[in-house]
mmCIF file of C-alpha atoms and ligand atoms in Angstrom:
data_model
loop_
_atom_site.group_PDB
_atom_site.id
_atom_site.type_symbol
_atom_site.label_atom_id
_atom_site.label_comp_id
_atom_site.label_asym_id
_atom_site.label_seq_id
_atom_site.Cartn_x
_atom_site.Cartn_y
_atom_site.Cartn_z
ATOM 1 C CA MET A 1 0.000 0.000 0.000
ATOM 2 C CA THR A 2 1.393 3.400 -0.933
ATOM 3 C CA GLU A 3 0.377 6.689 0.648
ATOM 4 C CA GLU A 4 1.431 10.020 -0.712
ATOM 5 C CA PHE A 5 1.637 13.154 1.360
ATOM 6 C CA GLY A 6 2.186 16.636 0.057
ATOM 7 C CA GLU A 7 1.634 18.543 -3.139
ATOM 8 C CA LYS A 8 2.392 17.161 -6.553
ATOM 9 C CA LEU A 9 4.268 20.179 -7.902
ATOM 10 C CA THR A 10 7.072 19.892 -5.371
ATOM 11 C CA PRO A 11 10.377 18.064 -6.020
ATOM 12 C CA LEU A 12 10.335 14.273 -6.082
ATOM 13 C CA PRO A 13 8.984 12.778 -2.876
ATOM 14 C CA TYR A 14 11.294 10.979 -0.491
ATOM 15 C CA ARG A 15 10.513 7.293 -0.711
ATOM 16 C CA ILE A 16 10.207 5.825 2.764
ATOM 17 C CA ALA A 17 9.918 2.075 3.413
ATOM 18 C CA LEU A 18 7.850 1.472 6.501
ATOM 19 C CA LEU A 19 8.428 -1.857 8.257
ATOM 20 C CA PRO A 20 5.794 -1.897 11.008
ATOM 21 C CA GLY A 21 6.801 -5.316 12.381
ATOM 22 C CA ASP A 22 5.000 -6.861 15.345
ATOM 23 C CA GLY A 23 3.182 -5.945 18.565
ATOM 24 C CA ILE A 24 3.135 -2.183 19.088
ATOM 25 C CA GLY A 25 5.365 -1.755 16.015
ATOM 26 C CA PRO A 26 2.412 -1.090 13.637
ATOM 27 C CA GLU A 27 0.848 1.260 16.202
ATOM 28 C CA VAL A 28 3.919 3.466 16.547
ATOM 29 C CA THR A 29 4.777 3.400 12.826
ATOM 30 C CA ASP A 30 1.240 4.615 12.060
ATOM 31 C CA GLU A 31 2.039 7.593 14.279
ATOM 32 C CA ALA A 32 5.343 8.118 12.451
ATOM 33 C CA ALA A 33 3.473 8.163 9.125
ATOM 34 C CA ARG A 34 0.956 10.661 10.481
ATOM 35 C CA LEU A 35 3.777 12.926 11.611
ATOM 36 C CA LEU A 36 5.365 12.741 8.156
ATOM 37 C CA GLY A 37 2.005 13.754 6.702
ATOM 38 C CA ALA A 38 1.894 16.743 9.051
ATOM 39 C CA VAL A 39 5.444 17.791 8.142
ATOM 40 C CA SER A 40 4.437 17.743 4.467
ATOM 41 C CA ARG A 41 1.364 19.815 5.135
ATOM 42 C CA LEU A 42 3.418 22.373 7.058
ATOM 43 C CA ASP A 43 6.286 22.427 4.575
ATOM 44 C CA PRO A 44 4.958 21.504 1.109
ATOM 45 C CA ALA A 45 8.516 21.490 -0.233
ATOM 46 C CA ILE A 46 9.101 18.207 1.638
ATOM 47 C CA THR A 47 7.000 15.341 0.351
ATOM 48 C CA PHE A 48 6.998 11.646 1.139
ATOM 49 C CA GLU A 49 5.848 8.491 -0.517
ATOM 50 C CA VAL A 50 5.422 5.924 2.205
ATOM 51 C CA GLU A 51 5.227 2.214 1.418
ATOM 52 C CA ARG A 52 4.394 -0.371 4.061
ATOM 53 C CA LEU A 53 6.177 -3.715 3.863
ATOM 54 C CA ALA A 54 4.609 -6.330 6.115
ATOM 55 C CA TRP A 55 7.745 -8.339 6.883
ATOM 56 C CA ASN A 56 6.992 -9.595 10.351
ATOM 57 C CA ALA A 57 6.171 -12.737 12.318
ATOM 58 C CA ASP A 58 3.081 -13.481 10.196
ATOM 59 C CA TYR A 59 5.213 -13.178 7.074
ATOM 60 C CA PHE A 60 7.742 -15.582 8.611
ATOM 61 C CA LEU A 61 5.077 -18.140 9.455
ATOM 62 C CA GLU A 62 3.802 -18.019 5.878
ATOM 63 C CA HIS A 63 7.138 -17.889 4.011
ATOM 64 C CA GLY A 64 9.732 -19.304 6.419
ATOM 65 C CA THR A 65 11.827 -16.126 6.255
ATOM 66 C CA MET A 66 11.458 -12.621 7.683
ATOM 67 C CA MET A 67 11.806 -10.969 4.284
ATOM 68 C CA PRO A 68 11.806 -12.060 0.647
ATOM 69 C CA PRO A 69 15.092 -13.230 -0.910
ATOM 70 C CA ASP A 70 15.397 -9.892 -2.765
ATOM 71 C CA GLY A 71 14.405 -7.919 0.354
ATOM 72 C CA LEU A 72 17.587 -5.844 0.428
ATOM 73 C CA GLN A 73 17.230 -5.032 -3.272
ATOM 74 C CA ILE A 74 13.671 -3.845 -2.650
ATOM 75 C CA LEU A 75 14.738 -1.710 0.316
ATOM 76 C CA GLY A 76 17.730 -0.364 -1.595
ATOM 77 C CA GLU A 77 15.349 1.586 -3.842
ATOM 78 C CA PHE A 78 14.129 3.707 -0.930
ATOM 79 C CA ASP A 79 15.598 6.914 0.494
ATOM 80 C CA ALA A 80 15.154 5.728 4.073
ATOM 81 C CA ILE A 81 13.692 2.861 6.074
ATOM 82 C CA PHE A 82 11.520 3.264 9.153
ATOM 83 C CA LEU A 83 11.137 0.224 11.402
ATOM 84 C CA GLY A 84 8.580 -0.239 14.175
ATOM 85 C CA ALA A 85 9.563 -3.229 16.308
ATOM 86 C CA VAL A 86 10.214 -6.908 15.752
ATOM 87 C CA GLY A 87 9.330 -9.655 18.226
ATOM 88 C CA ASP A 88 6.593 -12.249 18.514
ATOM 89 C CA LYS A 89 6.578 -15.323 20.691
ATOM 90 C CA ARG A 90 5.782 -17.545 17.685
ATOM 91 C CA VAL A 91 9.210 -16.804 16.143
ATOM 92 C CA PRO A 92 12.473 -17.192 18.085
ATOM 93 C CA ASP A 93 13.871 -13.684 18.692
ATOM 94 C CA HIS A 94 17.350 -14.549 17.452
ATOM 95 C CA ILE A 95 15.939 -15.674 14.097
ATOM 96 C CA ALA A 96 13.647 -12.670 13.649
ATOM 97 C CA LEU A 97 16.383 -10.226 14.596
ATOM 98 C CA ARG A 98 19.099 -11.762 12.507
ATOM 99 C CA GLN A 99 16.962 -12.266 9.392
ATOM 100 C CA LEU A 100 15.552 -8.760 9.409
ATOM 101 C CA ILE A 101 17.230 -6.109 11.555
ATOM 102 C CA PHE A 102 20.790 -7.443 11.474
ATOM 103 C CA ALA A 103 20.462 -8.340 7.787
ATOM 104 C CA ILE A 104 19.545 -4.724 7.020
ATOM 105 C CA ARG A 105 22.157 -3.168 9.329
ATOM 106 C CA GLN A 106 24.950 -5.321 7.971
ATOM 107 C CA GLY A 107 23.722 -5.534 4.363
ATOM 108 C CA PHE A 108 23.456 -1.751 4.110
ATOM 109 C CA ASP A 109 26.659 -1.065 6.037
ATOM 110 C CA GLN A 110 24.768 0.930 8.650
ATOM 111 C CA TYR A 111 27.784 0.878 10.893
ATOM 112 C CA VAL A 112 26.686 3.702 13.179
ATOM 113 C CA ASN A 113 23.792 3.252 15.560
ATOM 114 C CA LEU A 114 23.039 6.692 16.916
ATOM 115 C CA ARG A 115 21.067 6.703 20.157
ATOM 116 C CA PRO A 116 20.399 9.989 21.934
ATOM 117 C CA VAL A 117 20.058 9.778 25.714
ATOM 118 C CA LYS A 118 18.589 13.175 26.378
ATOM 119 C CA LEU A 119 16.140 14.089 29.071
ATOM 120 C CA LEU A 120 13.410 16.175 27.494
ATOM 121 C CA ARG A 121 11.776 18.979 29.450
ATOM 122 C CA GLY A 122 8.726 17.514 31.139
ATOM 123 C CA ALA A 123 9.956 13.904 30.941
ATOM 124 C CA PRO A 124 10.500 11.974 34.169
ATOM 125 C CA THR A 125 13.893 10.762 35.346
ATOM 126 C CA PRO A 126 14.399 8.408 38.292
ATOM 127 C CA LEU A 127 17.521 10.370 39.260
ATOM 128 C CA VAL A 128 16.924 12.754 42.127
ATOM 129 C CA ASP A 129 17.702 16.445 41.542
ATOM 130 C CA ARG A 130 18.751 15.931 37.943
ATOM 131 C CA THR A 131 17.519 18.068 35.055
ATOM 132 C CA GLU A 132 17.763 18.258 31.261
ATOM 133 C CA SER A 133 21.167 19.929 31.465
ATOM 134 C CA ASP A 134 22.595 16.896 33.331
ATOM 135 C CA ILE A 135 21.336 14.190 30.967
ATOM 136 C CA ASP A 136 22.272 15.062 27.411
ATOM 137 C CA MET A 137 24.475 12.503 25.741
ATOM 138 C CA VAL A 138 24.471 10.619 22.473
ATOM 139 C CA PHE A 139 25.683 7.085 21.948
ATOM 140 C CA VAL A 140 27.550 6.105 18.816
ATOM 141 C CA ARG A 141 27.202 2.353 18.913
ATOM 142 C CA GLU A 142 29.213 0.229 16.507
ATOM 143 C CA ASN A 143 26.512 -1.532 14.540
ATOM 144 C CA SER A 144 28.091 -3.880 12.034
ATOM 145 C CA GLU A 145 30.504 -6.178 13.829
ATOM 146 C CA GLY A 146 31.740 -6.756 17.395
ATOM 147 C CA GLU A 147 29.842 -9.136 19.612
ATOM 148 C CA TYR A 148 26.838 -9.243 17.224
ATOM 149 C CA SER A 149 28.774 -10.402 14.170
ATOM 150 C CA GLY A 150 26.927 -13.693 14.189
ATOM 151 C CA VAL A 151 30.111 -15.735 13.927
ATOM 152 C CA GLY A 152 30.342 -18.953 15.863
ATOM 153 C CA SER A 153 28.965 -22.446 16.124
ATOM 154 C CA LEU A 154 27.214 -24.891 18.363
ATOM 155 C CA GLU A 155 29.312 -28.004 18.864
ATOM 156 C CA TYR A 156 27.901 -31.367 19.973
ATOM 157 C CA ALA A 157 24.446 -29.808 19.910
ATOM 158 C CA GLY A 158 21.844 -31.522 22.045
ATOM 159 C CA THR A 159 24.381 -33.621 23.953
ATOM 160 C CA PRO A 160 25.663 -33.149 27.509
ATOM 161 C CA ASP A 161 28.922 -31.951 25.916
ATOM 162 C CA GLU A 162 27.388 -29.164 23.849
ATOM 163 C CA VAL A 163 29.446 -26.005 23.552
ATOM 164 C CA ALA A 164 28.480 -22.656 22.063
ATOM 165 C CA LEU A 165 31.202 -20.590 20.439
ATOM 166 C CA GLN A 166 30.264 -16.950 19.864
ATOM 167 C CA THR A 167 33.093 -15.049 18.248
ATOM 168 C CA SER A 168 33.392 -11.266 18.495
ATOM 169 C CA VAL A 169 34.826 -9.678 15.390
ATOM 170 C CA PHE A 170 36.662 -6.381 15.829
ATOM 171 C CA SER A 171 38.449 -5.106 12.743
ATOM 172 C CA ARG A 172 40.824 -2.137 12.694
ATOM 173 C CA LYS A 173 38.787 -0.597 9.855
ATOM 174 C CA GLY A 174 35.535 -1.170 11.719
ATOM 175 C CA ILE A 175 36.797 0.430 14.923
ATOM 176 C CA GLU A 176 38.554 3.318 13.190
ATOM 177 C CA ARG A 177 35.539 4.420 11.200
ATOM 178 C CA VAL A 178 33.115 4.408 14.121
ATOM 179 C CA MET A 179 35.682 6.086 16.369
ATOM 180 C CA ARG A 180 36.232 8.893 13.845
ATOM 181 C CA PHE A 181 32.502 9.361 13.391
ATOM 182 C CA ALA A 182 32.184 9.791 17.164
ATOM 183 C CA PHE A 183 35.133 12.178 17.438
ATOM 184 C CA ASP A 184 33.753 14.303 14.587
ATOM 185 C CA MET A 185 30.447 14.424 16.392
ATOM 186 C CA ALA A 186 32.045 15.391 19.722
ATOM 187 C CA ARG A 187 33.929 18.158 17.947
ATOM 188 C CA ALA A 188 30.772 19.436 16.235
ATOM 189 C CA ARG A 189 28.703 19.302 19.447
ATOM 190 C CA HIS A 190 31.497 20.756 21.626
ATOM 191 C CA GLN A 191 31.061 17.857 24.014
ATOM 192 C CA PRO A 192 33.534 15.481 25.678
ATOM 193 C CA LEU A 193 33.877 11.951 24.328
ATOM 194 C CA GLN A 194 33.848 8.688 26.266
ATOM 195 C CA SER A 195 35.145 5.470 24.720
ATOM 196 C CA ILE A 196 33.730 2.348 26.358
ATOM 197 C CA SER A 197 35.532 -0.975 26.449
ATOM 198 C CA LYS A 198 36.688 -3.744 28.718
ATOM 199 C CA GLY A 199 40.338 -3.798 27.813
ATOM 200 C CA ASN A 200 41.372 -5.290 31.147
ATOM 201 C CA ALA A 201 39.449 -8.515 30.530
ATOM 202 C CA LEU A 202 38.997 -8.700 26.750
ATOM 203 C CA ASN A 203 42.686 -9.088 26.015
ATOM 204 C CA TYR A 204 42.353 -9.055 22.218
ATOM 205 C CA SER A 205 39.281 -7.061 21.175
ATOM 206 C CA GLY A 206 39.327 -4.667 24.118
ATOM 207 C CA VAL A 207 43.039 -3.995 23.733
ATOM 208 C CA LEU A 208 42.682 -3.253 20.005
ATOM 209 C CA TRP A 209 39.689 -0.975 20.685
ATOM 210 C CA ASP A 210 41.664 0.957 23.323
ATOM 211 C CA ARG A 211 44.729 1.236 21.110
ATOM 212 C CA ILE A 212 42.710 2.671 18.219
ATOM 213 C CA PHE A 213 40.987 5.038 20.660
ATOM 214 C CA ALA A 214 44.432 6.312 21.763
ATOM 215 C CA GLU A 215 45.515 6.734 18.138
ATOM 216 C CA THR A 216 42.337 8.663 17.304
ATOM 217 C CA CYS A 217 42.852 10.947 20.305
ATOM 218 C CA GLU A 218 46.097 12.055 18.667
ATOM 219 C CA LEU A 219 44.150 13.143 15.579
ATOM 220 C CA TYR A 220 41.641 15.180 17.611
ATOM 221 C CA PRO A 221 43.702 17.037 20.230
ATOM 222 C CA ASP A 222 40.882 19.568 20.661
ATOM 223 C CA VAL A 223 38.386 16.886 21.804
ATOM 224 C CA GLU A 224 38.365 16.077 25.501
ATOM 225 C CA ALA A 225 38.290 12.278 25.531
ATOM 226 C CA GLU A 226 38.443 9.546 28.144
ATOM 227 C CA ASN A 227 38.443 5.774 28.178
ATOM 228 C CA LEU A 228 35.991 4.050 30.545
ATOM 229 C CA LEU A 229 35.506 0.406 31.371
ATOM 230 C CA VAL A 230 31.927 -0.614 30.626
ATOM 231 C CA ASP A 231 31.159 -1.460 34.255
ATOM 232 C CA ALA A 232 32.516 1.892 35.446
ATOM 233 C CA ALA A 233 30.528 3.646 32.711
ATOM 234 C CA ALA A 234 27.286 2.094 34.011
ATOM 235 C CA TYR A 235 28.116 3.356 37.499
ATOM 236 C CA HIS A 236 29.025 6.872 36.367
ATOM 237 C CA MET A 237 25.990 7.217 34.073
ATOM 238 C CA VAL A 238 23.805 6.987 37.167
ATOM 239 C CA ARG A 239 26.030 8.936 39.578
ATOM 240 C CA THR A 240 27.374 11.674 37.281
ATOM 241 C CA PRO A 241 25.440 11.685 33.996
ATOM 242 C CA GLU A 242 26.603 15.249 33.278
ATOM 243 C CA ARG A 243 30.067 13.825 32.654
ATOM 244 C CA PHE A 244 28.914 12.163 29.413
ATOM 245 C CA GLY A 245 28.782 13.709 25.943
ATOM 246 C CA VAL A 246 29.391 11.548 22.878
ATOM 247 C CA VAL A 247 29.817 7.923 23.911
ATOM 248 C CA VAL A 248 31.369 5.455 21.496
ATOM 249 C CA ALA A 249 30.897 1.773 22.286
ATOM 250 C CA SER A 250 30.847 -1.652 20.716
ATOM 251 C CA ASN A 251 27.616 -3.324 19.642
ATOM 252 C CA LEU A 252 26.871 -5.211 22.888
ATOM 253 C CA PHE A 253 28.104 -2.587 25.350
ATOM 254 C CA GLY A 254 26.254 0.160 23.467
ATOM 255 C CA ASP A 255 23.078 -1.922 23.472
ATOM 256 C CA ILE A 256 23.157 -2.447 27.234
ATOM 257 C CA LEU A 257 24.222 1.071 28.235
ATOM 258 C CA THR A 258 21.561 2.685 26.048
ATOM 259 C CA ASP A 259 18.816 0.750 27.854
ATOM 260 C CA LEU A 260 20.242 2.179 31.067
ATOM 261 C CA GLY A 261 20.240 5.540 29.315
ATOM 262 C CA ALA A 262 16.586 5.085 28.325
ATOM 263 C CA ALA A 263 15.741 4.452 31.979
ATOM 264 C CA LEU A 264 17.491 7.717 32.937
ATOM 265 C CA ALA A 265 15.698 9.706 30.246
ATOM 266 C CA GLY A 266 12.065 8.766 30.844
ATOM 267 C CA GLY A 267 11.846 5.108 29.806
ATOM 268 C CA LEU A 268 11.751 3.079 26.614
ATOM 269 C CA GLY A 269 8.996 5.310 25.267
ATOM 270 C CA PHE A 270 11.649 8.020 24.812
ATOM 271 C CA ALA A 271 14.449 6.009 23.194
ATOM 272 C CA ALA A 272 14.928 6.742 19.498
ATOM 273 C CA SER A 273 17.657 5.544 17.191
ATOM 274 C CA ALA A 274 19.170 5.839 13.741
ATOM 275 C CA ASN A 275 21.095 3.114 11.950
ATOM 276 C CA LEU A 276 23.265 5.201 9.669
ATOM 277 C CA CYS A 277 25.157 4.344 6.546
ATOM 278 C CA PRO A 278 27.365 7.446 6.740
ATOM 279 C CA GLY A 279 28.680 7.038 3.189
ATOM 280 C CA LYS A 280 25.072 7.111 1.930
ATOM 281 C CA GLU A 281 25.695 4.213 -0.465
ATOM 282 C CA PHE A 282 22.593 2.588 1.015
ATOM 283 C CA PRO A 283 19.503 3.848 2.830
ATOM 284 C CA SER A 284 19.715 4.384 6.574
ATOM 285 C CA MET A 285 17.128 2.956 8.969
ATOM 286 C CA PHE A 286 15.339 4.755 11.799
ATOM 287 C CA GLU A 287 13.506 3.102 14.668
ATOM 288 C CA PRO A 288 12.369 3.418 18.241
ATOM 289 C CA VAL A 289 14.691 1.386 20.475
ATOM 290 C CA HIS A 290 11.874 -0.393 22.296
ATOM 291 C CA GLY A 291 10.688 -3.868 21.372
ATOM 292 C CA SER A 292 7.268 -5.051 20.288
ATOM 293 C CA ALA A 293 5.921 -4.803 23.880
ATOM 294 C CA PRO A 294 3.333 -7.603 23.497
ATOM 295 C CA ASP A 295 1.995 -6.847 26.992
ATOM 296 C CA ILE A 296 0.441 -3.578 25.781
ATOM 297 C CA ALA A 297 -0.059 -4.279 22.072
ATOM 298 C CA GLY A 298 -3.524 -3.461 20.724
ATOM 299 C CA ARG A 299 -4.470 -1.361 23.743
ATOM 300 C CA HIS A 300 -3.659 2.068 22.249
ATOM 301 C CA ALA A 301 -1.309 2.492 25.225
ATOM 302 C CA ALA A 302 2.072 2.654 23.489
ATOM 303 C CA ASN A 303 4.017 5.851 23.996
ATOM 304 C CA PRO A 304 4.704 7.115 20.445
ATOM 305 C CA ILE A 305 7.368 9.665 21.432
ATOM 306 C CA ALA A 306 10.350 7.407 20.596
ATOM 307 C CA SER A 307 8.858 6.817 17.172
ATOM 308 C CA LEU A 308 8.153 10.525 16.604
ATOM 309 C CA TRP A 309 11.709 11.338 17.695
ATOM 310 C CA ALA A 310 13.036 8.733 15.237
ATOM 311 C CA VAL A 311 11.096 10.555 12.495
ATOM 312 C CA GLY A 312 12.959 13.702 13.582
ATOM 313 C CA MET A 313 16.271 11.857 13.278
ATOM 314 C CA MET A 314 15.288 10.673 9.806
ATOM 315 C CA LEU A 315 14.415 14.209 8.722
ATOM 316 C CA SER A 316 17.715 15.410 10.126
ATOM 317 C CA ASP A 317 19.576 12.794 8.110
ATOM 318 C CA LEU A 318 17.664 13.813 4.975
ATOM 319 C CA GLY A 319 18.966 17.356 5.480
ATOM 320 C CA TYR A 320 16.234 18.939 7.631
ATOM 321 C CA ALA A 321 17.870 19.151 11.066
ATOM 322 C CA HIS A 322 15.565 22.041 11.942
ATOM 323 C CA TRP A 323 12.606 19.665 11.748
ATOM 324 C CA GLU A 324 14.130 17.394 14.374
ATOM 325 C CA ARG A 325 14.496 20.429 16.643
ATOM 326 C CA TRP A 326 10.918 21.522 15.984
ATOM 327 C CA ILE A 327 9.546 18.039 16.630
ATOM 328 C CA LEU A 328 11.418 17.818 19.942
ATOM 329 C CA ASP A 329 10.227 21.303 20.909
ATOM 330 C CA ALA A 330 6.657 20.213 20.170
ATOM 331 C CA VAL A 331 7.075 17.008 22.219
ATOM 332 C CA GLU A 332 8.474 19.030 25.122
ATOM 333 C CA SER A 333 5.586 21.476 25.036
ATOM 334 C CA VAL A 334 3.117 18.564 25.137
ATOM 335 C CA LEU A 335 4.977 16.966 28.050
ATOM 336 C CA LEU A 336 5.099 20.238 29.966
ATOM 337 C CA GLU A 337 1.421 20.906 29.358
ATOM 338 C CA GLY A 338 0.791 17.512 30.928
ATOM 339 C CA SER A 339 -2.659 16.512 29.621
ATOM 340 C CA TRP A 340 -1.495 13.980 27.061
ATOM 341 C CA ARG A 341 0.504 11.247 28.744
ATOM 342 C CA THR A 342 0.345 7.548 27.937
ATOM 343 C CA PRO A 343 0.063 5.034 30.826
ATOM 344 C CA ASP A 344 3.855 4.484 31.038
ATOM 345 C CA LEU A 345 4.009 8.145 32.142
ATOM 346 C CA GLY A 346 1.130 7.756 34.580
ATOM 347 C CA GLY A 347 -1.493 9.195 32.225
ATOM 348 C CA HIS A 348 -4.532 7.910 30.347
ATOM 349 C CA ALA A 349 -3.919 9.294 26.867
ATOM 350 C CA ARG A 350 -4.073 6.987 23.879
ATOM 351 C CA THR A 351 -1.125 6.651 21.498
ATOM 352 C CA ARG A 352 -2.965 8.626 18.862
ATOM 353 C CA ASP A 353 -3.880 11.462 21.230
ATOM 354 C CA VAL A 354 -0.225 12.127 22.002
ATOM 355 C CA THR A 355 0.652 12.367 18.310
ATOM 356 C CA ASP A 356 -2.329 14.652 17.707
ATOM 357 C CA ALA A 357 -1.122 16.921 20.509
ATOM 358 C CA VAL A 358 2.427 16.964 19.116
ATOM 359 C CA ILE A 359 1.138 17.775 15.619
ATOM 360 C CA GLN A 360 -1.047 20.509 17.037
ATOM 361 C CA ALA A 361 1.920 21.989 18.920
ATOM 362 C CA LEU A 362 3.952 21.889 15.700
ATOM 363 C CA GLU A 363 1.174 23.648 13.815
ATOM 364 C CA THR A 364 0.909 26.306 16.501
ATOM 365 C CA SER A 365 4.658 26.921 16.581
ATOM 366 C CA GLN A 366 4.802 27.130 12.785
ATOM 367 C CA ARG A 367 1.937 29.644 12.745
ATOM 368 C CA LEU A 368 3.731 31.746 15.341
ATOM 369 C CA ALA A 369 7.184 31.498 13.733
ATOM 370 C CA PRO A 370 8.186 34.768 11.994
ATOM 371 C CA SER A 371 9.110 32.986 8.747
ATOM 372 C CA ALA A 372 6.057 30.692 8.681
HETATM 373 P P1 LIG B 401 13.054 -6.555 23.014
HETATM 374 O O1 LIG B 401 13.751 -7.788 23.449
HETATM 375 O O2 LIG B 401 12.497 -6.643 21.636
HETATM 376 O O3 LIG B 401 13.830 -5.294 23.254
HETATM 377 P P2 LIG B 401 11.651 -6.391 25.473
HETATM 378 O O4 LIG B 401 10.543 -7.256 25.934
HETATM 379 O O5 LIG B 401 12.969 -6.482 26.120
HETATM 380 O O6 LIG B 401 11.773 -6.476 23.895
HETATM 381 P P3 LIG B 401 10.020 -4.158 25.112
HETATM 382 O O7 LIG B 401 9.166 -4.911 24.181
HETATM 383 O O8 LIG B 401 10.571 -2.903 24.615
HETATM 384 O O9 LIG B 401 11.244 -4.910 25.645
HETATM 385 O O10 LIG B 401 9.188 -3.898 26.434
HETATM 386 C C1 LIG B 401 9.743 -3.764 27.742
HETATM 387 C C2 LIG B 401 8.716 -3.102 28.636
HETATM 388 O O11 LIG B 401 8.609 -1.715 28.293
HETATM 389 C C3 LIG B 401 7.324 -3.685 28.492
HETATM 390 O O12 LIG B 401 6.673 -3.722 29.727
HETATM 391 C C4 LIG B 401 6.629 -2.722 27.571
HETATM 392 O O13 LIG B 401 5.254 -2.652 27.750
HETATM 393 C C5 LIG B 401 7.291 -1.377 27.911
HETATM 394 N N1 LIG B 401 7.369 -0.539 26.694
HETATM 395 C C6 LIG B 401 8.207 -0.690 25.650
HETATM 396 N N2 LIG B 401 7.986 0.240 24.723
HETATM 397 C C7 LIG B 401 6.988 1.009 25.179
HETATM 398 C C8 LIG B 401 6.298 2.145 24.657
HETATM 399 N N3 LIG B 401 6.600 2.677 23.464
HETATM 400 N N4 LIG B 401 5.305 2.667 25.392
HETATM 401 C C9 LIG B 401 4.982 2.172 26.599
HETATM 402 N N5 LIG B 401 5.585 1.103 27.149
HETATM 403 C C10 LIG B 401 6.585 0.526 26.444
#
């Protein structure tokens, strides 16, 4: 199904592949599509053609795979991909993830997973006496190799002697490119950089990571950078979150620390992410960090803010950084006003109501803006 938003006379529409997925995935991607429609209405120079691709658990049960054999070719024709969430108890998680999300991340060389951990005004944090100025960091998670490379084997499967071998793959090229991306970002944001590893225990991968971090520091003498062990980083994120700016971490460590970050910044309903192919050879993919949340699926209770934020990140990547700022401003004004909160924030608003309120706040701010 294809939906078109915006006027016909404008430049070619951006083609967006929407992968709603499972559980609350379709609910939050519907909200993302509605926000894109609103952006087009407010700025007719930006138009979108949104196509939904139902590659999810139902698709797997019918076809035996999470996407068609030419799935990457199909997605390669789009300007960007927007994913809801994948996860359904009828399909083992490791199969669903590897056949869809990891296949896209690795197939499209989306080697940067950008995850902001930023407390919005009006969002709750469990940390006492902490405000937005204390919790404002962004994770640059290595997204193509490391602990999630998928290399390994199961030996003597099903016997008392079975052994699982899970090999982490850390290449110099892979570390260098993500490290430089993070340093560039720290320089641009005028923030300190933290490199996360476990070089004292991981005597090959951790040592190489730390060595390349030290080499990169030499190239960026103007960036204040420090090396933290992953366990110490978890401790400091809670005790002194203001210490963190741009945080570069491997796949697994970045995954775990960003869930901690989500908890600090209001919960999973606030965690957005971008899987970037910085060279732009392939489309990038944007998604809320949360899973399919089967416990609340179908109840109109999902918090759509992570999904709306991910739309902002997508617009930023397409060259409209001001729209990400405007979307976040609108979300903050809705949070501060307080009437439209989903149950995870102690309110009674439905998913759709929150998006409506955000769109209304955007419309109001655009009407009031001098250039609007
Ligand atoms: P996955 O393994 O795919 O990350 P998970 O079960 O670990 O999945 P989620 O599916 O994200 O994690 O859900 C964890 C908890 O957070 C659930 O109780 C869920 O209801 C809640 N949750 C997740 N996302 C949202 C959201 N957008 N709005 C409200 N609650 C959410």
